mmCIF file with all atom_site columns, C-alpha atoms in Angstrom:
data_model
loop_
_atom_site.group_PDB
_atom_site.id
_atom_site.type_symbol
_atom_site.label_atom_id
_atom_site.label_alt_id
_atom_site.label_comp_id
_atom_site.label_asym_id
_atom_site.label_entity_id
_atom_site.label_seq_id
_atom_site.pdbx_PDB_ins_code
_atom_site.Cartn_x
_atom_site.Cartn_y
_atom_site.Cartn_z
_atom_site.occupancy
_atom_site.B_iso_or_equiv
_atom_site.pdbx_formal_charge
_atom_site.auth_seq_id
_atom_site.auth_comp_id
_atom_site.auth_asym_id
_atom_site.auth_atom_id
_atom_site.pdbx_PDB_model_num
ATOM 1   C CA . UNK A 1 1   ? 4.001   16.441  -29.393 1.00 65.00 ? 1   UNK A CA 1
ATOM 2   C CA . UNK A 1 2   ? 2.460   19.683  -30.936 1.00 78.00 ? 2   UNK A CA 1
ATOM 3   C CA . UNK A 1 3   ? 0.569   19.664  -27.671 1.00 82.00 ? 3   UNK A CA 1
ATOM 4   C CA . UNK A 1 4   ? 3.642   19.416  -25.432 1.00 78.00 ? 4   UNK A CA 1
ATOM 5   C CA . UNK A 1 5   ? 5.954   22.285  -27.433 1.00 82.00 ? 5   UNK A CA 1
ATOM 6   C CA . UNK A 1 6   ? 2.690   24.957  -27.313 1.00 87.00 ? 6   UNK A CA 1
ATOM 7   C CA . UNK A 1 7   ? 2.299   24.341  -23.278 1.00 87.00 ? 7   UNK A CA 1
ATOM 8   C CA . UNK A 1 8   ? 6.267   24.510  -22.985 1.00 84.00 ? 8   UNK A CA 1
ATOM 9   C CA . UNK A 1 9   ? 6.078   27.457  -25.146 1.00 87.00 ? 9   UNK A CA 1
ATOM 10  C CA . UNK A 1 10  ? 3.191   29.450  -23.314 1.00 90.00 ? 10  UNK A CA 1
ATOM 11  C CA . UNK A 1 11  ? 5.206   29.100  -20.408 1.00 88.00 ? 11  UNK A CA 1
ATOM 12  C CA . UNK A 1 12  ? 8.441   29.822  -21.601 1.00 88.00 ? 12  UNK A CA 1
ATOM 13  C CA . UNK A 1 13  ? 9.865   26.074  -21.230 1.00 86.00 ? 13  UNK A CA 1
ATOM 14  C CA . UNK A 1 14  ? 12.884  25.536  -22.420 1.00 83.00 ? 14  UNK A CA 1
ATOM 15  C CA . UNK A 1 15  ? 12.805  22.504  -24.544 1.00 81.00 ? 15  UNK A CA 1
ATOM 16  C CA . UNK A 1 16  ? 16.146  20.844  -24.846 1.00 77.00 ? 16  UNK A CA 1
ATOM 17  C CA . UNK A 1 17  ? 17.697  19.002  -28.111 1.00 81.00 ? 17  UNK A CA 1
ATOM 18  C CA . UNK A 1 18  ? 17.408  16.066  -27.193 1.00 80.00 ? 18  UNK A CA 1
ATOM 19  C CA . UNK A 1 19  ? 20.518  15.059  -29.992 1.00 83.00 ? 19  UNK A CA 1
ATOM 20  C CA . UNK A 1 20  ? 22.640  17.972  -28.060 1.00 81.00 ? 20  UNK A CA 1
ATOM 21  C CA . UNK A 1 21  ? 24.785  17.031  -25.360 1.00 79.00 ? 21  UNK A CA 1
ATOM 22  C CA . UNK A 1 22  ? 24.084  16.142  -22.081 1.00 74.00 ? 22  UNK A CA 1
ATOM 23  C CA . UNK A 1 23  ? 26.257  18.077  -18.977 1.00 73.00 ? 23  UNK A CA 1
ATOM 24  C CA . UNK A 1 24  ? 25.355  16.717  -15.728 1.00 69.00 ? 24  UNK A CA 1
ATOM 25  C CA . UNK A 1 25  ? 24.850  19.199  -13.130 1.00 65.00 ? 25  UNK A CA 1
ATOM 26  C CA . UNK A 1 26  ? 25.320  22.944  -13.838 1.00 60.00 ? 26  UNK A CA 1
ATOM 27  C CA . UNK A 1 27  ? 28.797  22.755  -14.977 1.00 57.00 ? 27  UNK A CA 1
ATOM 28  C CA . UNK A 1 28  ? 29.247  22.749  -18.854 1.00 57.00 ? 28  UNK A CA 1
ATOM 29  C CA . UNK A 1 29  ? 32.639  21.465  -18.372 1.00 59.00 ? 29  UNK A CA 1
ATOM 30  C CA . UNK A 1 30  ? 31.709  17.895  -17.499 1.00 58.00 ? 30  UNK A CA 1
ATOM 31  C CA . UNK A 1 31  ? 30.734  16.055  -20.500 1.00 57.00 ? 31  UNK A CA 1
ATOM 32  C CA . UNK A 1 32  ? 29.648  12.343  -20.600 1.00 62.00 ? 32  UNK A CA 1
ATOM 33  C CA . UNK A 1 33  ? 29.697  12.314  -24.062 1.00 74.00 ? 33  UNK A CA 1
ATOM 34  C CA . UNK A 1 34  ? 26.213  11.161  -23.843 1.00 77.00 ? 34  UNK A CA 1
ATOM 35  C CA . UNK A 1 35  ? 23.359  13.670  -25.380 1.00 80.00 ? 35  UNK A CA 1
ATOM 36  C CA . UNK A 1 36  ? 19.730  13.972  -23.257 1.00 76.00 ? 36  UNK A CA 1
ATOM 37  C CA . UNK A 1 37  ? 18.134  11.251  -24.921 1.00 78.00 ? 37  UNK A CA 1
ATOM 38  C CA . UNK A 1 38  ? 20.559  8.934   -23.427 1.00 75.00 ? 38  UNK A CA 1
ATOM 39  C CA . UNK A 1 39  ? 20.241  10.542  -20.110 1.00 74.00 ? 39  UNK A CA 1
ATOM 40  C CA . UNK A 1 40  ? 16.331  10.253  -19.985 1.00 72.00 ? 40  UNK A CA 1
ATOM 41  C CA . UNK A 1 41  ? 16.401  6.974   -21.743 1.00 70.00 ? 41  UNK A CA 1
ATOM 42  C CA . UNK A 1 42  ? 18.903  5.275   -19.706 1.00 69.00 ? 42  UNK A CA 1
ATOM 43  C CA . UNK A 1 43  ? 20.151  6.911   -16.674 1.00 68.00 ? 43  UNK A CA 1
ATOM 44  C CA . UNK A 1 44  ? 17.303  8.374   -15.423 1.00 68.00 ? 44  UNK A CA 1
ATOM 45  C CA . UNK A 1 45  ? 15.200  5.153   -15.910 1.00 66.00 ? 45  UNK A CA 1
ATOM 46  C CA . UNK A 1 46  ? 17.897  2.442   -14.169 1.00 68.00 ? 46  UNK A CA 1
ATOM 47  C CA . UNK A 1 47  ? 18.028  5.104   -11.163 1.00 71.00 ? 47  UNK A CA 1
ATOM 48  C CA . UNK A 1 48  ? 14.481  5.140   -11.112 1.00 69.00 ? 48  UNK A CA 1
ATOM 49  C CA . UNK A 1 49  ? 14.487  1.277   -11.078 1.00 63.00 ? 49  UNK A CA 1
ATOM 50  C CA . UNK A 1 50  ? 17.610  1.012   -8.102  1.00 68.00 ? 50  UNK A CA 1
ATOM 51  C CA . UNK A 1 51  ? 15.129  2.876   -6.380  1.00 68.00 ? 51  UNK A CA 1
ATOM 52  C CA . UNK A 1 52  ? 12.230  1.466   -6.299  1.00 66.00 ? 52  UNK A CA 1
ATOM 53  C CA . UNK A 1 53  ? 14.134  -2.187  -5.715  1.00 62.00 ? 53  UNK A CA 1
ATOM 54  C CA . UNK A 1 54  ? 15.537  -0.801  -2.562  1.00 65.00 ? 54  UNK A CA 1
ATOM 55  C CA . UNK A 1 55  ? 11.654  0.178   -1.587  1.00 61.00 ? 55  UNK A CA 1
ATOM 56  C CA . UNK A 1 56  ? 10.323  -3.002  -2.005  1.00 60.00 ? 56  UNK A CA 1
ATOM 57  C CA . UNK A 1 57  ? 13.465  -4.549  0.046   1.00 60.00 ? 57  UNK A CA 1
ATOM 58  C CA . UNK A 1 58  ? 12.266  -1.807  2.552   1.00 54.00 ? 58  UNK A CA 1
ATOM 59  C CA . UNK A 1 59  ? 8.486   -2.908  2.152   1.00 52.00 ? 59  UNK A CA 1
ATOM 60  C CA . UNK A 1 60  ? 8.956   -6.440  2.464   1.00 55.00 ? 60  UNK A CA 1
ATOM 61  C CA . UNK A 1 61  ? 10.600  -6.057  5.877   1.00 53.00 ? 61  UNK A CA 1
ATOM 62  C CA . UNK A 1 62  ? 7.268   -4.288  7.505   1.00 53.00 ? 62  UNK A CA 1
ATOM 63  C CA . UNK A 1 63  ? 5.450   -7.222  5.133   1.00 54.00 ? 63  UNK A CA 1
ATOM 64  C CA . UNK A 1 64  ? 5.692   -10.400 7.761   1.00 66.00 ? 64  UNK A CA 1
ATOM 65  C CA . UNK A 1 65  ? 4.020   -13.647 7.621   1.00 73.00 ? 65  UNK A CA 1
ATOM 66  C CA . UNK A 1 66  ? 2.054   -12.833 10.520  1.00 73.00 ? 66  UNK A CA 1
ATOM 67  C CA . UNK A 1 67  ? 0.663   -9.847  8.780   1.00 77.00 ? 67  UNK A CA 1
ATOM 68  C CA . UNK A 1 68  ? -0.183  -11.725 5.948   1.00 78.00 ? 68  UNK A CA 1
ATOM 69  C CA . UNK A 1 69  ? -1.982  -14.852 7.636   1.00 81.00 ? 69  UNK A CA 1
ATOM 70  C CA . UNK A 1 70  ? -3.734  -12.253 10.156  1.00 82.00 ? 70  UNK A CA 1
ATOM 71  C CA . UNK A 1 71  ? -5.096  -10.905 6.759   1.00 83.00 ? 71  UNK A CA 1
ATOM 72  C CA . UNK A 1 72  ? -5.644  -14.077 4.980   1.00 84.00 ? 72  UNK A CA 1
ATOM 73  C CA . UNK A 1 73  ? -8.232  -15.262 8.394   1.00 85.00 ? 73  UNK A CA 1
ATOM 74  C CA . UNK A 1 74  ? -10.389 -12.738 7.880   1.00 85.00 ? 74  UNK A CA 1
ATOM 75  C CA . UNK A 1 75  ? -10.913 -13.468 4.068   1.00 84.00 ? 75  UNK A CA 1
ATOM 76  C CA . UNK A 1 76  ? -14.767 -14.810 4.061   1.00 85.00 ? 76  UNK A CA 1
ATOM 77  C CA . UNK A 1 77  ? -14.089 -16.737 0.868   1.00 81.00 ? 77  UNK A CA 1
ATOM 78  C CA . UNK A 1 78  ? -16.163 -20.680 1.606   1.00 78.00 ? 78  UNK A CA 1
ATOM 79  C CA . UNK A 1 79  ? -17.012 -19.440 4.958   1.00 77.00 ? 79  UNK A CA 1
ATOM 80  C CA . UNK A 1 80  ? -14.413 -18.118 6.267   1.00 82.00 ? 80  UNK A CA 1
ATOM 81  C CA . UNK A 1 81  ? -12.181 -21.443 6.090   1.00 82.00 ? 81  UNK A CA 1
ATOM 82  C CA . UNK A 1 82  ? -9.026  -19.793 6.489   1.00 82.00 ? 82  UNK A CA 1
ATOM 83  C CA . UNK A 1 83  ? -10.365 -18.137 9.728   1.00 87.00 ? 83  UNK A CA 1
ATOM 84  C CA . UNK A 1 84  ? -8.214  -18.134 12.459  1.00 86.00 ? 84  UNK A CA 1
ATOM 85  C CA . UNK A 1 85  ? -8.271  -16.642 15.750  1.00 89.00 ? 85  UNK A CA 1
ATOM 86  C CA . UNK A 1 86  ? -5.245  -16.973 16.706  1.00 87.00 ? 86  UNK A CA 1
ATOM 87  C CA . UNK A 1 87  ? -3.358  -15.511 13.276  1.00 86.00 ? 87  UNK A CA 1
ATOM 88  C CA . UNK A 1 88  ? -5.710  -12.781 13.926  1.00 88.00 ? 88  UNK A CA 1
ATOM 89  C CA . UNK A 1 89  ? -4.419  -11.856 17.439  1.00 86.00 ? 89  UNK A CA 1
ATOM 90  C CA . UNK A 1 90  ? -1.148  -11.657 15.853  1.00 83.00 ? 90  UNK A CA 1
ATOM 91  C CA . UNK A 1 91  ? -2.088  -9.316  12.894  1.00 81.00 ? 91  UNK A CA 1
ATOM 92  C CA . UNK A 1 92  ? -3.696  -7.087  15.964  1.00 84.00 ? 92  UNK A CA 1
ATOM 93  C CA . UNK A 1 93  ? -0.098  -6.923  17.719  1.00 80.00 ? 93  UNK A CA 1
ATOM 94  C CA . UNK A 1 94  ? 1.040   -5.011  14.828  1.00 73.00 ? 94  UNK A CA 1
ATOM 95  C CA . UNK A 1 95  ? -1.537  -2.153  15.538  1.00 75.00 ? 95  UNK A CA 1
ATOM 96  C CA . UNK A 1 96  ? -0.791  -1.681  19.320  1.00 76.00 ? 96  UNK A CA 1
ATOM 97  C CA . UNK A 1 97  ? -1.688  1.720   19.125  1.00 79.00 ? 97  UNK A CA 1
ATOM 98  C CA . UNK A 1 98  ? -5.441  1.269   18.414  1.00 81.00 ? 98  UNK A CA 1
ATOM 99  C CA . UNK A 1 99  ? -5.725  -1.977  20.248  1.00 81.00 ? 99  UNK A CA 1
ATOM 100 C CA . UNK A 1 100 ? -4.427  -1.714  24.096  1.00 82.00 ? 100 UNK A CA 1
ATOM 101 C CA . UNK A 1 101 ? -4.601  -5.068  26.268  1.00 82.00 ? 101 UNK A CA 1
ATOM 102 C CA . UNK A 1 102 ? -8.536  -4.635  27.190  1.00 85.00 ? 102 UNK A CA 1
ATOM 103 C CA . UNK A 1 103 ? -9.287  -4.043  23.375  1.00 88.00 ? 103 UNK A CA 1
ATOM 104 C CA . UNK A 1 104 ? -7.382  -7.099  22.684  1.00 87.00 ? 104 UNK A CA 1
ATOM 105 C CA . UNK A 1 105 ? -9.533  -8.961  25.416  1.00 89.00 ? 105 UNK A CA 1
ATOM 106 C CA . UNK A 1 106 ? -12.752 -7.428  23.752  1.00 92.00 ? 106 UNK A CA 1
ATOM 107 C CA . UNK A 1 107 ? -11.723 -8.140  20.479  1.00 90.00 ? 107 UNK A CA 1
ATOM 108 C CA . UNK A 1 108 ? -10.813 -12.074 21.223  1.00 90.00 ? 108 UNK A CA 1
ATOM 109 C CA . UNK A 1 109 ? -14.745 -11.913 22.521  1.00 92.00 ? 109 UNK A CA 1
ATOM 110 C CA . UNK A 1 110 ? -16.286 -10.337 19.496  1.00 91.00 ? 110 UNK A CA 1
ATOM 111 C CA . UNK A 1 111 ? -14.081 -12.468 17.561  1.00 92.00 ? 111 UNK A CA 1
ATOM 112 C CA . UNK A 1 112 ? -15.683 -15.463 18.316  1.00 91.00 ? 112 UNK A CA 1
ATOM 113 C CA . UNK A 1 113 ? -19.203 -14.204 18.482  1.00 89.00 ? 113 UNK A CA 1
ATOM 114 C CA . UNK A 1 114 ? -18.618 -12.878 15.111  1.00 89.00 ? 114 UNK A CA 1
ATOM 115 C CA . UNK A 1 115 ? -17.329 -16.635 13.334  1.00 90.00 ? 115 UNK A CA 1
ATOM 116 C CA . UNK A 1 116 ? -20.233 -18.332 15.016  1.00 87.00 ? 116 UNK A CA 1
ATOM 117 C CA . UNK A 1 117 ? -22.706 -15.323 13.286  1.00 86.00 ? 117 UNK A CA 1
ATOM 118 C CA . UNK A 1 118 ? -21.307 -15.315 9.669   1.00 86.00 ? 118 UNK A CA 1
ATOM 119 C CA . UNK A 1 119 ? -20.805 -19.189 9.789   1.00 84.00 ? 119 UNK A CA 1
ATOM 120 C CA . UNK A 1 120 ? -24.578 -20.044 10.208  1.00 81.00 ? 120 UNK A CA 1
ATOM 121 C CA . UNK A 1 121 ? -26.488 -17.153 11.377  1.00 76.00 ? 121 UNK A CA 1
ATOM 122 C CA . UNK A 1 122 ? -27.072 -15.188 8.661   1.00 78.00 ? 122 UNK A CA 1
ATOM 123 C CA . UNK A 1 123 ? -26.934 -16.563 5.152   1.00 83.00 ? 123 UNK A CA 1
ATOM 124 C CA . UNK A 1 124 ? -26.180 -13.486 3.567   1.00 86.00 ? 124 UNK A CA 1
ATOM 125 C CA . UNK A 1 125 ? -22.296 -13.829 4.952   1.00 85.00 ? 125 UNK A CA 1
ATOM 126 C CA . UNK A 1 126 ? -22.141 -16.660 2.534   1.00 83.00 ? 126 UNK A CA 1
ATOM 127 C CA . UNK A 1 127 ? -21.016 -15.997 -0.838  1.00 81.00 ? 127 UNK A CA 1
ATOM 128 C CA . UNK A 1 128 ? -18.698 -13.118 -0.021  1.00 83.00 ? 128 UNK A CA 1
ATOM 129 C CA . UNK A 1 129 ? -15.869 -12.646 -2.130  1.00 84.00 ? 129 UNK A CA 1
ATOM 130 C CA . UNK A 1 130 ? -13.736 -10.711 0.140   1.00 86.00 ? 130 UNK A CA 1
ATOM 131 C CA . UNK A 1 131 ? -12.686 -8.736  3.074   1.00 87.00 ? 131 UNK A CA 1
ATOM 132 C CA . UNK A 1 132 ? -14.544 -5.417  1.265   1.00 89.00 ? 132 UNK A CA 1
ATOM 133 C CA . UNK A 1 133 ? -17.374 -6.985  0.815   1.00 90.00 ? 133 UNK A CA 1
ATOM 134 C CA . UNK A 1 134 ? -17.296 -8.055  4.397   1.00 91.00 ? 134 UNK A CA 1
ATOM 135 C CA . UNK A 1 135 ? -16.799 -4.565  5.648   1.00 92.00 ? 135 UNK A CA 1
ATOM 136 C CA . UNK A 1 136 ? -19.558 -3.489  3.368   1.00 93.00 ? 136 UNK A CA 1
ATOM 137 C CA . UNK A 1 137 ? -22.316 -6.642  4.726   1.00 90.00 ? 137 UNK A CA 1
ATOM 138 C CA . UNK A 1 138 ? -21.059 -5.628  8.143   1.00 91.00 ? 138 UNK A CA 1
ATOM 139 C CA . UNK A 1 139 ? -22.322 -1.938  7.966   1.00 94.00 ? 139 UNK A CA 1
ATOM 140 C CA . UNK A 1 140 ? -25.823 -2.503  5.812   1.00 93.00 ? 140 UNK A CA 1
ATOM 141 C CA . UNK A 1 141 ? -26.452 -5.106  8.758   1.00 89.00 ? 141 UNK A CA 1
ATOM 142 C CA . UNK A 1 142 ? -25.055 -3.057  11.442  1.00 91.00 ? 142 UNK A CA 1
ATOM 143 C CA . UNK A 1 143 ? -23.180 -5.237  12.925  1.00 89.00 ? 143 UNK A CA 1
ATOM 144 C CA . UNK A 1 144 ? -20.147 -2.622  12.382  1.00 92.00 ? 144 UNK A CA 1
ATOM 145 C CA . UNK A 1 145 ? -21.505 -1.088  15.885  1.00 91.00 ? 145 UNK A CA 1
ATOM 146 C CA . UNK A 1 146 ? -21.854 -3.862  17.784  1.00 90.00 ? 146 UNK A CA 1
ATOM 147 C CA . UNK A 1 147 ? -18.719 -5.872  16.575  1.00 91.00 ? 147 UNK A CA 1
ATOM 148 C CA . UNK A 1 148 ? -17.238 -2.248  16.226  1.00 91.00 ? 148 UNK A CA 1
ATOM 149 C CA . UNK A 1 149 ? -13.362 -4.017  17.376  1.00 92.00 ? 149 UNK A CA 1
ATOM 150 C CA . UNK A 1 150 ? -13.722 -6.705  14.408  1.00 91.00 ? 150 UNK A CA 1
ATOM 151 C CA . UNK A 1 151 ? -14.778 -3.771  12.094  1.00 92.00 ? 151 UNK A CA 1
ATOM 152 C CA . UNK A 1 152 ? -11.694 -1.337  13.070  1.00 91.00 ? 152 UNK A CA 1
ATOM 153 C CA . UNK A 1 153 ? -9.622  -4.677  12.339  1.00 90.00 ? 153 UNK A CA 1
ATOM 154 C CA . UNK A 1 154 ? -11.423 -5.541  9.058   1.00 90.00 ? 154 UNK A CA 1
ATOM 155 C CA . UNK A 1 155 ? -10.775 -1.392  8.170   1.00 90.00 ? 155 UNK A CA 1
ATOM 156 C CA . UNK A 1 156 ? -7.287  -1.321  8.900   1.00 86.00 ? 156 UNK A CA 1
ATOM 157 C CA . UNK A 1 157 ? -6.448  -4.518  7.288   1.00 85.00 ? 157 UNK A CA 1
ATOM 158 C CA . UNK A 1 158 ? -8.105  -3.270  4.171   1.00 85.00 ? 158 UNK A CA 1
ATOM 159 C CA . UNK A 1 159 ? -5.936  0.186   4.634   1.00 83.00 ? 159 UNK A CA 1
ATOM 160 C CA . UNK A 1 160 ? -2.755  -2.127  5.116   1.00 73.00 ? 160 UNK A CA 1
ATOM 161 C CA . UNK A 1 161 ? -1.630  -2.777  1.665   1.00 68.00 ? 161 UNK A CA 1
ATOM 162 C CA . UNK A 1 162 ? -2.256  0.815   0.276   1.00 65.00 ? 162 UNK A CA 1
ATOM 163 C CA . UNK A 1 163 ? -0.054  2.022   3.502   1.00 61.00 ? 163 UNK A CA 1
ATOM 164 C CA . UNK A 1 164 ? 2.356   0.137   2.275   1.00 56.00 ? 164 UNK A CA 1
ATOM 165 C CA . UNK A 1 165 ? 2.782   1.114   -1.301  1.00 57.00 ? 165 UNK A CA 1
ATOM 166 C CA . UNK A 1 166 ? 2.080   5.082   -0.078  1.00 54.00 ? 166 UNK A CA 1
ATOM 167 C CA . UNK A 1 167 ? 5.479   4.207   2.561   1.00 52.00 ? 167 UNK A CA 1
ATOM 168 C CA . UNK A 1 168 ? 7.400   2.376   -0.941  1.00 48.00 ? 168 UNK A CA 1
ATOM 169 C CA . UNK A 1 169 ? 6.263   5.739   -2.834  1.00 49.00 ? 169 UNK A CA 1
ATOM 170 C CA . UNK A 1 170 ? 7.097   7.991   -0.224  1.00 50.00 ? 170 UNK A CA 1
ATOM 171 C CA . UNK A 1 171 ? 10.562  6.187   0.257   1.00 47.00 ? 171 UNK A CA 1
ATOM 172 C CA . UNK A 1 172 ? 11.412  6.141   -3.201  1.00 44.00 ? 172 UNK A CA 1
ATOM 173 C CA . UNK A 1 173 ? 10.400  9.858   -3.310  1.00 46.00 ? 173 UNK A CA 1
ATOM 174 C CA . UNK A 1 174 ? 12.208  11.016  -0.487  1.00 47.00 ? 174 UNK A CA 1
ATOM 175 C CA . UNK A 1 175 ? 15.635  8.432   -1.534  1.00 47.00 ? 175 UNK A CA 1
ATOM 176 C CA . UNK A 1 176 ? 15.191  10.566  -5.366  1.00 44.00 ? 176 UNK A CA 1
ATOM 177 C CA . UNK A 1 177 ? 15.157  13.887  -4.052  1.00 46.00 ? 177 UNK A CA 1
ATOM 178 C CA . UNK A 1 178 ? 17.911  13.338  -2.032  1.00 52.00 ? 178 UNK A CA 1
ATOM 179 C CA . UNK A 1 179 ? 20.470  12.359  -4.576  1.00 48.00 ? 179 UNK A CA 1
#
């Protein structure tokens, strides 16, 4: 706390009472009769918490089934037993922009050259524990370049869920500094 009041002081931060009385806004006629302990304590925190249940409302919507068994068939856990192509296609509908119709048709190709390689070809696609890992394996054995379509895909489902939490922080940051 010593800490805290020397920094505030340096900079000429003014450090309220936290016992005084609270006055929302900049008018000192509108008392709560609550003091600034209350306010940081209480009403500051459930605000906080409205917030960020109206992200993850927002979140879930963009979070679909598809999205999540798309990401879920390219987990390489006992080789690759949840892998399939078809749940994949779907997860790739959701990024139209980097996949147009004769990626897509490329991409079903590679797809199936690729489960046939990491099934039986190479041994070292065995004992992965999950989709990083299988991004990393893919680029020490270069196979990144010439199943370059499968990589993107692998990349921007690994992206995915910290996209989603940046759009849930951004929300809840934009929705706080609007009120």
């Amino acid at each position: 706390m010593d800490d805290v009041s020397s920094f505030c002081d340096k900079y000429e931060i003014m450090i309220p009472n936290m016992d005084a009385s609270y006055f929302p806004g900049r008018s000192k006629r509108r008392s709560l009769d609550i003091n600034y302990s209350h306010n940081l304590r209480v009403d500051i925190f459930m605000l906080l918490l409205i917030y960020i249940f109206k992200s993850l409302r927002i979140i879930s919507i963009f979070v679909s089934t598809d999205l999540l068994l798309g990401m879920a068939s390219l987990n390489p856990v006992n080789s690759f037993e949840n892998f399939a192509k078809n749940r994949i296609i779907r997860l790739v509908e959701c990024y139209m922009n980097e996949f147009d119709s004769s990626k897509l048709w490329d991409l079903s190709c590679q797809l199936n050259s690729f489960i046939v390689y990491v099934r039986g070809s190479d041994k070292r696609f065995i004992n992965l524990k999950g989709i990083s890992d299988l991004a990393k394996l893919l680029v020490k054995s270069d196979l990144h370049q010439t199943l370059s379509l499968v990589y993107l895909l692998i990349k921007l489902t690994l992206i995915l869920p910290v996209a989603l939490c940046v759009c849930g922080t951004g929300f809840l940051f934009h929705e706080v500094h609007q009120k």
